[in-house]
Short mmCIF file of C-alpha atoms in Angstrom, two decimals:
data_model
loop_
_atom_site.label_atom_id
_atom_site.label_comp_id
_atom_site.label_asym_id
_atom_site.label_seq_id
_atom_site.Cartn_x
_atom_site.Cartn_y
_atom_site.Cartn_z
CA UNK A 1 -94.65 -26.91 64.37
CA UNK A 2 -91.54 -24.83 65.48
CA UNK A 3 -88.36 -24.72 63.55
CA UNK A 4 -85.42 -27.48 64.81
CA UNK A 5 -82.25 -25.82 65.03
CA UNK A 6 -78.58 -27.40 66.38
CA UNK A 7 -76.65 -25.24 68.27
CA UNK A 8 -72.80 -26.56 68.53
CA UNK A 9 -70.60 -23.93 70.35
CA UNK A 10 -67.94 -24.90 73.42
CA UNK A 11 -68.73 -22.00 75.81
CA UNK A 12 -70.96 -23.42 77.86
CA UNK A 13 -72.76 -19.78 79.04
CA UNK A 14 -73.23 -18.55 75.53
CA UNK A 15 -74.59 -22.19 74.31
CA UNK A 16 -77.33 -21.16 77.08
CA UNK A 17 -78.00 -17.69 76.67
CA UNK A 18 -77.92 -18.62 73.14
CA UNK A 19 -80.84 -21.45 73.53
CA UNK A 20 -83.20 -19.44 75.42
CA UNK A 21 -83.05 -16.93 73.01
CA UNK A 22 -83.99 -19.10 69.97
CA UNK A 23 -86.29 -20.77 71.81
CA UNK A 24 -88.21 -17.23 72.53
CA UNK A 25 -88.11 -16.79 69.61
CA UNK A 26 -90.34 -20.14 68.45
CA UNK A 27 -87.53 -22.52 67.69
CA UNK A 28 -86.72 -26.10 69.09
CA UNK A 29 -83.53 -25.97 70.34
CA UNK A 30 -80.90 -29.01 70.59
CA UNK A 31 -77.58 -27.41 71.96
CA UNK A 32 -74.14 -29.46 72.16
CA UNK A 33 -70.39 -28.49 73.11
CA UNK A 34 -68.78 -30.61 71.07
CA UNK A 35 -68.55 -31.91 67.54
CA UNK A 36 -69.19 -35.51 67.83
CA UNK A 37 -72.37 -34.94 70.29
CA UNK A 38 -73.53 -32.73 67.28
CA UNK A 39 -72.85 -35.55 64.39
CA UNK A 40 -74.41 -37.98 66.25
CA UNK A 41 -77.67 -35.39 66.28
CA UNK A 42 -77.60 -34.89 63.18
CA UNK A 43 -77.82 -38.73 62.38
CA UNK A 44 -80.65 -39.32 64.73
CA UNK A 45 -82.46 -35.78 64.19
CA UNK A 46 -83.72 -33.34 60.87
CA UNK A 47 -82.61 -29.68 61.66
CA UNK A 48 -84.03 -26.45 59.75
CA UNK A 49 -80.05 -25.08 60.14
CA UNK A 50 -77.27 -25.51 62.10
CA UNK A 51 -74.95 -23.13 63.92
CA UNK A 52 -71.95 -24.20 63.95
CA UNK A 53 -68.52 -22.32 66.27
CA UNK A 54 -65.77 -23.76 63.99
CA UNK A 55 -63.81 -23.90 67.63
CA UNK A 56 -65.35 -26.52 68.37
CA UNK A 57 -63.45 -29.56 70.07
CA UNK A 58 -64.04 -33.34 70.08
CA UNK A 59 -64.52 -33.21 66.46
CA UNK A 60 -63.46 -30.07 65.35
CA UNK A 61 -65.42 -27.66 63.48
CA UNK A 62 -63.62 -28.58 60.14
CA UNK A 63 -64.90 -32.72 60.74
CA UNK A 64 -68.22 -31.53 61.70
CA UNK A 65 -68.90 -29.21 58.51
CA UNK A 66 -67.19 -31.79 56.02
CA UNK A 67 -69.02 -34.40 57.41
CA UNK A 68 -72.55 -32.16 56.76
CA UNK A 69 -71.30 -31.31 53.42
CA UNK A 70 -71.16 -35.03 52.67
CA UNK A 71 -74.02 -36.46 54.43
CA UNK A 72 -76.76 -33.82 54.90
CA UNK A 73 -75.66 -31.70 51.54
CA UNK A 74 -78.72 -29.34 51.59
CA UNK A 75 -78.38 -28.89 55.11
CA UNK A 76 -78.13 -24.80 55.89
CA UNK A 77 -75.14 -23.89 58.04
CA UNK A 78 -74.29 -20.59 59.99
CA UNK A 79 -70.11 -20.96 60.64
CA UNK A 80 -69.53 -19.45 63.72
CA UNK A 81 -65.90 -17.88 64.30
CA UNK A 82 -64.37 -16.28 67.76
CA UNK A 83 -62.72 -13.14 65.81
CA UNK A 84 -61.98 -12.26 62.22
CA UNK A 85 -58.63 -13.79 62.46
CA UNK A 86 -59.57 -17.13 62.86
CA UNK A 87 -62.00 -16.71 59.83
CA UNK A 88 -59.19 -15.02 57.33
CA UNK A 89 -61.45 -12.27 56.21
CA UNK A 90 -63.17 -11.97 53.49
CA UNK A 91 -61.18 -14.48 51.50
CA UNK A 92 -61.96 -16.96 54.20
CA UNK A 93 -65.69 -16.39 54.31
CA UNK A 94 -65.53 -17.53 50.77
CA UNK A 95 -63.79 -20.48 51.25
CA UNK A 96 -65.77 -21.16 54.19
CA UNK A 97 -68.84 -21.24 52.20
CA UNK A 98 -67.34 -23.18 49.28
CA UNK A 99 -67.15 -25.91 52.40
CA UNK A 100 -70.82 -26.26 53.03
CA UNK A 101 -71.72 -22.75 55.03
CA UNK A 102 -74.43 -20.92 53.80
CA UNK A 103 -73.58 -17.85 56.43
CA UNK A 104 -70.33 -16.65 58.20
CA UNK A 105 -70.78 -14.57 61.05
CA UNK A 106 -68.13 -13.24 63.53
CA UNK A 107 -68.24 -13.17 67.03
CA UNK A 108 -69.09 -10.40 68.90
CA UNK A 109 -72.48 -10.58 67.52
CA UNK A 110 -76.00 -9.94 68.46
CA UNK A 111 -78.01 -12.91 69.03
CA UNK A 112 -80.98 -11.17 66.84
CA UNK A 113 -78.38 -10.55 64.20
CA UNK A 114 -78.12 -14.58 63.95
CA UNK A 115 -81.26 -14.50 63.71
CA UNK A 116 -81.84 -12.82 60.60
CA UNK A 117 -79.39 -14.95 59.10
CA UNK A 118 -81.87 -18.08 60.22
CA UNK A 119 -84.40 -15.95 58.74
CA UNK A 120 -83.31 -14.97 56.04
CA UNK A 121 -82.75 -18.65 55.12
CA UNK A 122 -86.53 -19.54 55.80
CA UNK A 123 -89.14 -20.92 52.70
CA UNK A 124 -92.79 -19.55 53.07
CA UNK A 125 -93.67 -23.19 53.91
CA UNK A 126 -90.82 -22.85 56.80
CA UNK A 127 -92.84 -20.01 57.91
CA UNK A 128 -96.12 -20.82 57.54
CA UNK A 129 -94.91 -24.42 59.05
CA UNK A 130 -93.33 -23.07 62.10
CA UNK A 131 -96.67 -20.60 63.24
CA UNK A 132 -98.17 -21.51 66.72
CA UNK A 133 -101.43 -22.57 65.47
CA UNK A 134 -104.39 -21.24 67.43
CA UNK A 135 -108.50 -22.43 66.26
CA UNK A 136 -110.25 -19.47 65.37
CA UNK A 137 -109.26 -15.91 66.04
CA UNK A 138 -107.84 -14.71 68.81
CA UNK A 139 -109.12 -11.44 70.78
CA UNK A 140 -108.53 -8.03 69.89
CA UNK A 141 -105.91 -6.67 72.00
CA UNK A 142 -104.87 -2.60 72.49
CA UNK A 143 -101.25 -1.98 72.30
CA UNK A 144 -99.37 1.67 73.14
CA UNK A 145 -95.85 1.20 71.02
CA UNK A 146 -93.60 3.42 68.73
CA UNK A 147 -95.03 4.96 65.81
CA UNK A 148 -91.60 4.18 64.47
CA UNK A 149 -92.11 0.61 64.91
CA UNK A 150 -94.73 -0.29 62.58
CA UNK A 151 -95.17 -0.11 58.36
CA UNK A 152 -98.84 0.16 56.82
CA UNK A 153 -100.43 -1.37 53.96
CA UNK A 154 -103.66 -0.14 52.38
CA UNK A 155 -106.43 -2.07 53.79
CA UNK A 156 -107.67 -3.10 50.27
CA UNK A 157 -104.49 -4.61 49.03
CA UNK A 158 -103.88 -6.94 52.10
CA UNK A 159 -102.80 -10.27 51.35
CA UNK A 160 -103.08 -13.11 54.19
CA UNK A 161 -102.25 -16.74 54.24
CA UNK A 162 -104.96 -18.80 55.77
CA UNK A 163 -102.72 -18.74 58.94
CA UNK A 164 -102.09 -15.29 59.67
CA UNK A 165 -97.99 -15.22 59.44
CA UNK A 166 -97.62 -11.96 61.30
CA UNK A 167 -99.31 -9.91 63.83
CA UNK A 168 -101.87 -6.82 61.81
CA UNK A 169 -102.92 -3.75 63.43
CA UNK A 170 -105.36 -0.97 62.77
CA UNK A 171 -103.91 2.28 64.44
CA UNK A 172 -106.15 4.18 66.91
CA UNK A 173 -103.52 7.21 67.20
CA UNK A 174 -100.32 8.50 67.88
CA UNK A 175 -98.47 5.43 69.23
CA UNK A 176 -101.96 3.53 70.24
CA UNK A 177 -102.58 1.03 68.55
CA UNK A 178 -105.46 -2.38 67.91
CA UNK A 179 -104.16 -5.90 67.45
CA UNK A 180 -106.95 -7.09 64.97
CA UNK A 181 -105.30 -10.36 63.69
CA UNK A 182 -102.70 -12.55 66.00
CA UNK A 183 -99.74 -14.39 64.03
CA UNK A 184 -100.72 -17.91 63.53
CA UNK A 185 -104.69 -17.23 63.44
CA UNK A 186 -106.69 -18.25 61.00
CA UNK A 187 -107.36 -15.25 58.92
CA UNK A 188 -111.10 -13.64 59.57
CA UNK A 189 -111.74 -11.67 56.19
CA UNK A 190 -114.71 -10.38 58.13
CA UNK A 191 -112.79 -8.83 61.38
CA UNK A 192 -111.18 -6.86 58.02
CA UNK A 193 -113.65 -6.18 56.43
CA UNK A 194 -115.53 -4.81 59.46
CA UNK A 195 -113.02 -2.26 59.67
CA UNK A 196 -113.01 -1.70 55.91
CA UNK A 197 -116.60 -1.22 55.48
CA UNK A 198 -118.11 -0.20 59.30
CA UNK A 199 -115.46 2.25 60.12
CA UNK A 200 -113.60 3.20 57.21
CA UNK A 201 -110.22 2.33 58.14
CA UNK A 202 -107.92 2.47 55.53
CA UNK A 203 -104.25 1.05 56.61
CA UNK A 204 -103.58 -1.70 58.12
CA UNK A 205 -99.90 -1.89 60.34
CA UNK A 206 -97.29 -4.39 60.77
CA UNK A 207 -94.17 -4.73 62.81
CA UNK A 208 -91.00 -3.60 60.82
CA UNK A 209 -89.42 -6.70 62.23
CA UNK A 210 -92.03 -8.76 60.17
CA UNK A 211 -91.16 -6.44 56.99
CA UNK A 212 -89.35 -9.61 55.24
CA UNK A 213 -91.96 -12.04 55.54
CA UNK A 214 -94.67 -9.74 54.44
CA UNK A 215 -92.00 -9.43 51.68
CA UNK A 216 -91.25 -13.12 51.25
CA UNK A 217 -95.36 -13.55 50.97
CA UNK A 218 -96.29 -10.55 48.52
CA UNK A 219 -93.65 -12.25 46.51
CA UNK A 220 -95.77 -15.44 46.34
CA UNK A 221 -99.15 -13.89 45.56
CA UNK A 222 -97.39 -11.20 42.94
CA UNK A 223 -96.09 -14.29 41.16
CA UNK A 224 -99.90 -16.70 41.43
CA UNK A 225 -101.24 -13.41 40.21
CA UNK A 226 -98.98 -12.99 37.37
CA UNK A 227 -99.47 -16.56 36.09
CA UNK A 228 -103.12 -16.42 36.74
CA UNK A 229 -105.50 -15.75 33.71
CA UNK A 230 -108.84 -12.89 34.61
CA UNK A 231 -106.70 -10.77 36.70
CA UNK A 232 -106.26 -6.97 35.54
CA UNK A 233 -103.28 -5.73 34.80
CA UNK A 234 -103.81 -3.40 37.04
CA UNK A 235 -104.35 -5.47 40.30
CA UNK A 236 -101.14 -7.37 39.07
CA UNK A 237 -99.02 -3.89 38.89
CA UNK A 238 -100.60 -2.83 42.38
CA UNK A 239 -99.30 -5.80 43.83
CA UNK A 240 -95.87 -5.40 42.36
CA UNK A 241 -95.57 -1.71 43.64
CA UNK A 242 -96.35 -3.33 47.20
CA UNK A 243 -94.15 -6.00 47.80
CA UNK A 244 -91.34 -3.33 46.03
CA UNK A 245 -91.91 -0.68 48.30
CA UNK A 246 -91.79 -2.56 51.02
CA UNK A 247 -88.52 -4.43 49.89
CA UNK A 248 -86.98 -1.06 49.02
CA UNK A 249 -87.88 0.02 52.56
CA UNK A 250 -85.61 -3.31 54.07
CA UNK A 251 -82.96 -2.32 51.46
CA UNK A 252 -82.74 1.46 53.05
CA UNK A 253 -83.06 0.52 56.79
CA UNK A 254 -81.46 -3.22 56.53
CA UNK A 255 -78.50 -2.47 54.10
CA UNK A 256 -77.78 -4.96 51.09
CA UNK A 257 -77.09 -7.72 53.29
CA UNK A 258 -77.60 -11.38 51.18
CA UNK A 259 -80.90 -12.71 52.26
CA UNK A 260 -82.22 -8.98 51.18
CA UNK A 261 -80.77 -9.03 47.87
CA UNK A 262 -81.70 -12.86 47.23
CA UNK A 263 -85.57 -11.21 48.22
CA UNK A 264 -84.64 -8.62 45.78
CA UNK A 265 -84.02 -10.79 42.97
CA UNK A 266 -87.46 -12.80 43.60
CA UNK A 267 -88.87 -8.92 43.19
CA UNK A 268 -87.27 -8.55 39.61
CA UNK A 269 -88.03 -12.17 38.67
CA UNK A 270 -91.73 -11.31 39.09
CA UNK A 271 -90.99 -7.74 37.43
CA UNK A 272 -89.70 -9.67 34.47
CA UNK A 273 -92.85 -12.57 33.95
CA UNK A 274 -95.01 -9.05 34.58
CA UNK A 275 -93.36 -7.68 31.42
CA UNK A 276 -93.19 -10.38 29.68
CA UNK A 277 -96.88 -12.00 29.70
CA UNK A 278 -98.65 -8.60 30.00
CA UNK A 279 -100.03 -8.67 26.80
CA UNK A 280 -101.49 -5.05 27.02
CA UNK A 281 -98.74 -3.88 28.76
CA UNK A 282 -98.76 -0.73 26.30
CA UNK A 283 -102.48 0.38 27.73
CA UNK A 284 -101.86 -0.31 31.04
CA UNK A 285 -98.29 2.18 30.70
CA UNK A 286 -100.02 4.77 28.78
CA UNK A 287 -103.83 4.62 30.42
CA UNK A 288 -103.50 6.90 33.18
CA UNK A 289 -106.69 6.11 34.72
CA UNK A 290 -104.80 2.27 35.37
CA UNK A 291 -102.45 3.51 37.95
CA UNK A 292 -101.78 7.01 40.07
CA UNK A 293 -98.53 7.33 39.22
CA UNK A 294 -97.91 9.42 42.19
CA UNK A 295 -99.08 6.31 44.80
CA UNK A 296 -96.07 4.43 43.09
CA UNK A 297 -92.27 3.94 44.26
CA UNK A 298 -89.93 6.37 42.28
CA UNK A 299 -87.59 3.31 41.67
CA UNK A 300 -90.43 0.85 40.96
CA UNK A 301 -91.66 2.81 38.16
CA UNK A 302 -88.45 3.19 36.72
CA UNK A 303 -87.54 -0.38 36.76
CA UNK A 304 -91.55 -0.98 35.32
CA UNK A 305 -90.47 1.30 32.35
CA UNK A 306 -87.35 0.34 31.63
CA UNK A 307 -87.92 -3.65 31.85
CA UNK A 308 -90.75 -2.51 29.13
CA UNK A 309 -88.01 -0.70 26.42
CA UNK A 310 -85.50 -4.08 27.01
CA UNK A 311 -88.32 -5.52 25.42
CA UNK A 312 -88.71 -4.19 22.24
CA UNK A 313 -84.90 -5.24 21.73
CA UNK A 314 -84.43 -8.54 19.47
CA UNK A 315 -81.20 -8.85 21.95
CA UNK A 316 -83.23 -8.67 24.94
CA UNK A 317 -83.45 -11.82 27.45
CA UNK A 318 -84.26 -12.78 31.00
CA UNK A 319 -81.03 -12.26 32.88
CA UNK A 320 -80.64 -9.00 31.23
CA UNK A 321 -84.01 -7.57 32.21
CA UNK A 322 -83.59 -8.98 35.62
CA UNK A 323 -80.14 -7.21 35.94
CA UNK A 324 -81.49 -4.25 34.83
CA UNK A 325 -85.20 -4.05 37.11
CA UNK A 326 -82.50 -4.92 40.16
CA UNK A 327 -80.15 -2.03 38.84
CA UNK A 328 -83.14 0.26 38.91
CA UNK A 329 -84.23 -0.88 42.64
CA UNK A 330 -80.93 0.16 43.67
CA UNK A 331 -80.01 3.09 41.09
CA UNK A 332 -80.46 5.25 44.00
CA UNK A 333 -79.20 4.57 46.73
CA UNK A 334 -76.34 6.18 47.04
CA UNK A 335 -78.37 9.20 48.35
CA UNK A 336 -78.33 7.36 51.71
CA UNK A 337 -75.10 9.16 51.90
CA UNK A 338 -76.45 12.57 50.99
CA UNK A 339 -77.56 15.01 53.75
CA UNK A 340 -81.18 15.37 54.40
CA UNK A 341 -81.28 19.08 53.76
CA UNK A 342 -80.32 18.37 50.33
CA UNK A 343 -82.49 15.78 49.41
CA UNK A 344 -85.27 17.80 50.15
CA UNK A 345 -84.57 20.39 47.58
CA UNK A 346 -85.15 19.86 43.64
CA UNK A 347 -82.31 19.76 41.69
CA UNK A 348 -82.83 23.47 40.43
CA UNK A 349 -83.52 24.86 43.98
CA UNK A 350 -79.91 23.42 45.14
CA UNK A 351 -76.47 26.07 44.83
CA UNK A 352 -73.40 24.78 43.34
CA UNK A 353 -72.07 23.40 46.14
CA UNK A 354 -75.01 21.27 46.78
CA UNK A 355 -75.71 20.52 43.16
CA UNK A 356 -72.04 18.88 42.88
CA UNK A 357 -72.49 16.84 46.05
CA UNK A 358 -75.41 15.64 44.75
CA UNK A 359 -73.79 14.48 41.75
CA UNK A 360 -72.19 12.22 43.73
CA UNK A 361 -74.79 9.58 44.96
CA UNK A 362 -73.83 7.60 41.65
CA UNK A 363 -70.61 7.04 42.81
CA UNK A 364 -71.83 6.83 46.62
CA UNK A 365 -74.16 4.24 45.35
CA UNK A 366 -71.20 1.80 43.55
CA UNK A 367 -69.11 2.43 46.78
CA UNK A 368 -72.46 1.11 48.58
CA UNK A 369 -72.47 -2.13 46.19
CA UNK A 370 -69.05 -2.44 44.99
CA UNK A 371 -68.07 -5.68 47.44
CA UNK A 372 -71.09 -7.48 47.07
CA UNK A 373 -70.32 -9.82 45.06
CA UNK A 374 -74.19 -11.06 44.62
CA UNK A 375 -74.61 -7.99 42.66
CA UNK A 376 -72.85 -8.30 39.27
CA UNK A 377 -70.83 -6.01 36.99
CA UNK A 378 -73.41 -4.70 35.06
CA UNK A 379 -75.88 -3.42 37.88
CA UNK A 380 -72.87 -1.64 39.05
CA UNK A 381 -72.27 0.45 36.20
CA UNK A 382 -75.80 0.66 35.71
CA UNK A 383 -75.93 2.59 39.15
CA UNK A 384 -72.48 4.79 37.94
CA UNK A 385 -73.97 5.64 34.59
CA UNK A 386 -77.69 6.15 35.23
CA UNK A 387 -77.40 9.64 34.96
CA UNK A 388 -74.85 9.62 32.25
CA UNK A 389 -76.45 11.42 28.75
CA UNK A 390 -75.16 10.51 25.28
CA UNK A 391 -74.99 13.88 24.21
CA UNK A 392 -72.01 14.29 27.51
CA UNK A 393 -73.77 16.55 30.00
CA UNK A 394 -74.65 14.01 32.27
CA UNK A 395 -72.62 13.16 35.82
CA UNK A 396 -70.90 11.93 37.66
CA UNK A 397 -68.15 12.02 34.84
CA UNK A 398 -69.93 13.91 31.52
CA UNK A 399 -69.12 10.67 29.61
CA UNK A 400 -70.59 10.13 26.03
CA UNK A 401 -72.28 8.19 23.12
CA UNK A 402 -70.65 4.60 22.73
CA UNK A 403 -69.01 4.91 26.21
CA UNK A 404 -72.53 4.34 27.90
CA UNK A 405 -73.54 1.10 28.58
CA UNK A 406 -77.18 0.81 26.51
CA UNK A 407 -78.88 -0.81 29.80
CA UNK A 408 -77.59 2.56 31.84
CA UNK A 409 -79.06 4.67 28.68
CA UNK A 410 -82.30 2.52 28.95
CA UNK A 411 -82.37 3.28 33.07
CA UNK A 412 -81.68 6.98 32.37
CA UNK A 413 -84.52 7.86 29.58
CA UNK A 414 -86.69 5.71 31.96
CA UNK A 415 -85.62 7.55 35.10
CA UNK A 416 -85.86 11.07 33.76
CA UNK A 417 -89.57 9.81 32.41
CA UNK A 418 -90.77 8.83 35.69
CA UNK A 419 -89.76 12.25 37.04
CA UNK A 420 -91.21 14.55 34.93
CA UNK A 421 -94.30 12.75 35.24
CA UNK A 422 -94.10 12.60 38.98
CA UNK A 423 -92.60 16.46 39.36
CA UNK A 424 -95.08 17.78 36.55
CA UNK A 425 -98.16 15.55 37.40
CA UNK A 426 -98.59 14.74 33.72
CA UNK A 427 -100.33 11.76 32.66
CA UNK A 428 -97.55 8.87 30.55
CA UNK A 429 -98.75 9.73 27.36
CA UNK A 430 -98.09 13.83 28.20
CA UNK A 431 -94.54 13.54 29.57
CA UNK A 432 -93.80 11.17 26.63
CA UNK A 433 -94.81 14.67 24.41
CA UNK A 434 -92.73 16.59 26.48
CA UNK A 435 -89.95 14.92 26.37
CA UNK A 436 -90.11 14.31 22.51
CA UNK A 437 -90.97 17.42 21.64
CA UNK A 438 -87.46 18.49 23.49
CA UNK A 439 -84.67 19.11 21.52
CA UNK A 440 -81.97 19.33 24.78
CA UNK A 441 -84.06 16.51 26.24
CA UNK A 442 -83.91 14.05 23.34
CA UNK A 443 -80.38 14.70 22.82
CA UNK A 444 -79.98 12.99 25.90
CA UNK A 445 -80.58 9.63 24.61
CA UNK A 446 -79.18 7.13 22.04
CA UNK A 447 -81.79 7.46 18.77
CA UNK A 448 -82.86 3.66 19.22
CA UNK A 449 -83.33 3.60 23.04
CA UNK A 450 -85.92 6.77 21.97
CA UNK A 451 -87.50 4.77 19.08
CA UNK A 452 -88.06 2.02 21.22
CA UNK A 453 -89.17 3.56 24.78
CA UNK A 454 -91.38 4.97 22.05
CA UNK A 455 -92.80 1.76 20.90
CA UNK A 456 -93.18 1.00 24.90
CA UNK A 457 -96.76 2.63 24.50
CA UNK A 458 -97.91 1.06 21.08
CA UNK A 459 -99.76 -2.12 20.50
CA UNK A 460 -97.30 -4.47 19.71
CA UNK A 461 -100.31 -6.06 16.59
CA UNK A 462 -99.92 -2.34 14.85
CA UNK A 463 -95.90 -2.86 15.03
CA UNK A 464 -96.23 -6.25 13.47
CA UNK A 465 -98.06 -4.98 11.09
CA UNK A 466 -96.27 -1.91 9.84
CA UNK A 467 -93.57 -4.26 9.88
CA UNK A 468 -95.29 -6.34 7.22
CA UNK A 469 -96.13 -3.41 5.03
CA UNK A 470 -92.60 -2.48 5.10
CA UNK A 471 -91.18 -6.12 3.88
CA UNK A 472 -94.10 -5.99 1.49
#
């Protein structure tokens, strides 16, 4: 059943250009022009959200949202304004949304930018809820579109509800394509499997527009599989790496806009129960044979190891691992505003000029963040000071000891792990002997972060029970 949505502007022409687009795009659509038409549909109608032009007469847009606020409370709002004027920036938004809006957006807009908003605002039951619902499966269909267009998925780590919630493709070639699965089909494991098994396909493609609910999804299953006893540790960490690499991709190409950090928070919340209930976390991290580390996310594998060392802390806790595996999601992405050409060199293949622009991307990074104010204080300096070193050589600023934050000391050791295993292709338990057996390299790092990224690859029973021994 499609998604109800009231549409409350004055201008006549964009209230109708408006509806036919939401309506393409599988909503219901009730449009009004003026604010008491609207209350009265919301008292005789449910709505998934509401967009709402604060210029709005007969009624104005103030009445209309305070009367929401106080009789539909959970009710999701997009405030519409004509210009950022009328709004009062980003002091307004604010105050806007301490009035009952859940989004502000400013007019001129595109009409598929208000819709990621709506989106973004969706549960998986909205989704799965709003699917045209077809019996059976639907033909396979051949398609010729942009290469650029689609994202793949190894065959064998496909998730599906039992109604398919996006459109799957096997690709044929260069921009030729085969639509084996139709959104809102019922999923045919053996149309997959077919192509698994009978041809030996193995991707499967997806529209980058459908990125977020393959996101939203993953989510879902990474967190069943997580509380789920009889499933490897390994199938639980592949699933992780999945839905991560796929969010990191909508972080890159869709900026850190709030429904993509709110998915980005569901991504450390599951990174967090992973750590936390793994109970042979320390095998899984040290057997190489349990992952390739080289199939896995730079930044996922970071924020794996460095959720792991929180751990051993007696000070750890929830919100600080969380900050931390969101920190190390993002620690990089201030090289969005480094040149191509040097991004493809190593570090030790770049000249000085190079070399000090890429010691910038910390600070390009914070700049990146720095007014989103979903993303807290300490995932900020996190991102400055990931590179930092307690010993001083580190960048951006060669800072020292005490004046590192422990979580950015934590993200560092982890960080500069992950690469030399990556760059070397050296099994976990060989770049851990590297990197101890490094007198510049362990100088790097405050003695107890060591000790205790350390302890990352020891079963916790033989730490107990030294622990004994030494009370004893």
């Amino acid at each position: 059943m499609a998604l109800n949505i009231l549409v409350i502007d004055p201008d006549e022409e964009w209230l109708h250009t408006a509806s036919g687009f939401f309506k393409e795009q599988m909503y219901t659509v009730k449009a009004v022009n003026n604010g008491k038409d609207a209350q009265l549909a919301l008292y005789n109608e449910k709505f998934f959200a509401v967009v709402l032009n604060y210029s709005v007469k007969n009624h104005s847009g103030s009445q209309v949202l305070k009367f929401i606020r106080t009789n539909h409370p959970s009710q999701k709002v997009v405030l519409v304004f004509e210009n950022e004027g009328i709004c009062g920036g980003e002091e307004g938004k604010e105050k806007y949304k301490k009035m009952g809006a859940n989004e502000v957006a400013i007019k001129p807009f595109e009409l598929s930018e208000l819709a990621d908003l709506l989106e973004g605002h969706q549960s998986l039951g909205d989704l799965v809820g709003a699917l045209p619902r077809k019996k059976g499966t639907s033909e396979e269909v051949e398609v010729k579109e942009a290469d650029d267009d689609f994202t793949g998925i190894r065959i064998d780590e496909f998730y599906s509800s039992q109604a398919v919630l996006f459109d799957v493709f096997v690709k044929l070639g260069s921009g030729r394509y085969v639509k084996i699965l139709h959104a809102g089909d019922n999923f045919s494991k053996e149309r997959i499997d077919k192509y698994k098994n009978d041809k030996g396909v193995e991707y499967l493609y997806f529209h980058k527009k459908d990125r977020r609910k393959y996101i939203q999804f993953n989510n879902f299953i990474a967190k069943k599989l997580i509380n789920t006893n009889n499933i490897s540790g390994a199938t639980r960490i592949n699933q992780l790496k999945n839905v991560t690499d796929k969010y990191l991709e909508e972080v890159y190409t869709q900026g850190m806009k709030p429904q993509v950090i709110d998915q980005g928070k569901e991504v450390v919340n599951n990174i967090f129960n992973f750590v936390e209930k793994q109970d042979d976390l320390h095998k899984l991290l040290k057997d190489f044979e349990a992952f390739d580390p080289k199939l896995y996310e730079h930044s996922f594998m970071v924020s794996v190891f460095a959720t792991s060392i929180i751990k051993q802390f007696e000070w750890q806790s929830q919100i600080t691992i969380e900050a931390t595996a969101l920190a190390c999601l993002f620690h990089d992405i201030g090289k969005m505003k480094i040149p191509r050409e040097i991004l493809d060199l190593r570090p030790v293949e770049m000249d000085d000029e190079q070399m000090e622009i890429y010691k910038q991307h910390p600070e390009f990074g914070v700049e990146l963040v720095e007014n989103n104010r979903m993303i807290n204080n300490s995932v900020k300096q996190i991102i400055m000071q990931h590179h930092e070193a307690y010993n001083g050589t580190g960048f951006p600023f060669g800072i020292k000891s005490s004046k590192i934050l422990t979580l950015a000391n934590i993200v560092c050791i982890a960080d500069d792990f992950v690469h030399i295993m990556l760059d070397e292709e050296l099994s976990p338990t060989d770049a851990l002997k590297k990197m101890i057996t490094d007198r510049d390299q362990v100088a790097r790092y405050n003695s107890m972060i060591l000790e205790n990224f350390i302890k990352v690859f020891v079963d916790p029973s033989k730490l107990k029970d030294q622990n004994k021994q030494k009370v004893g």
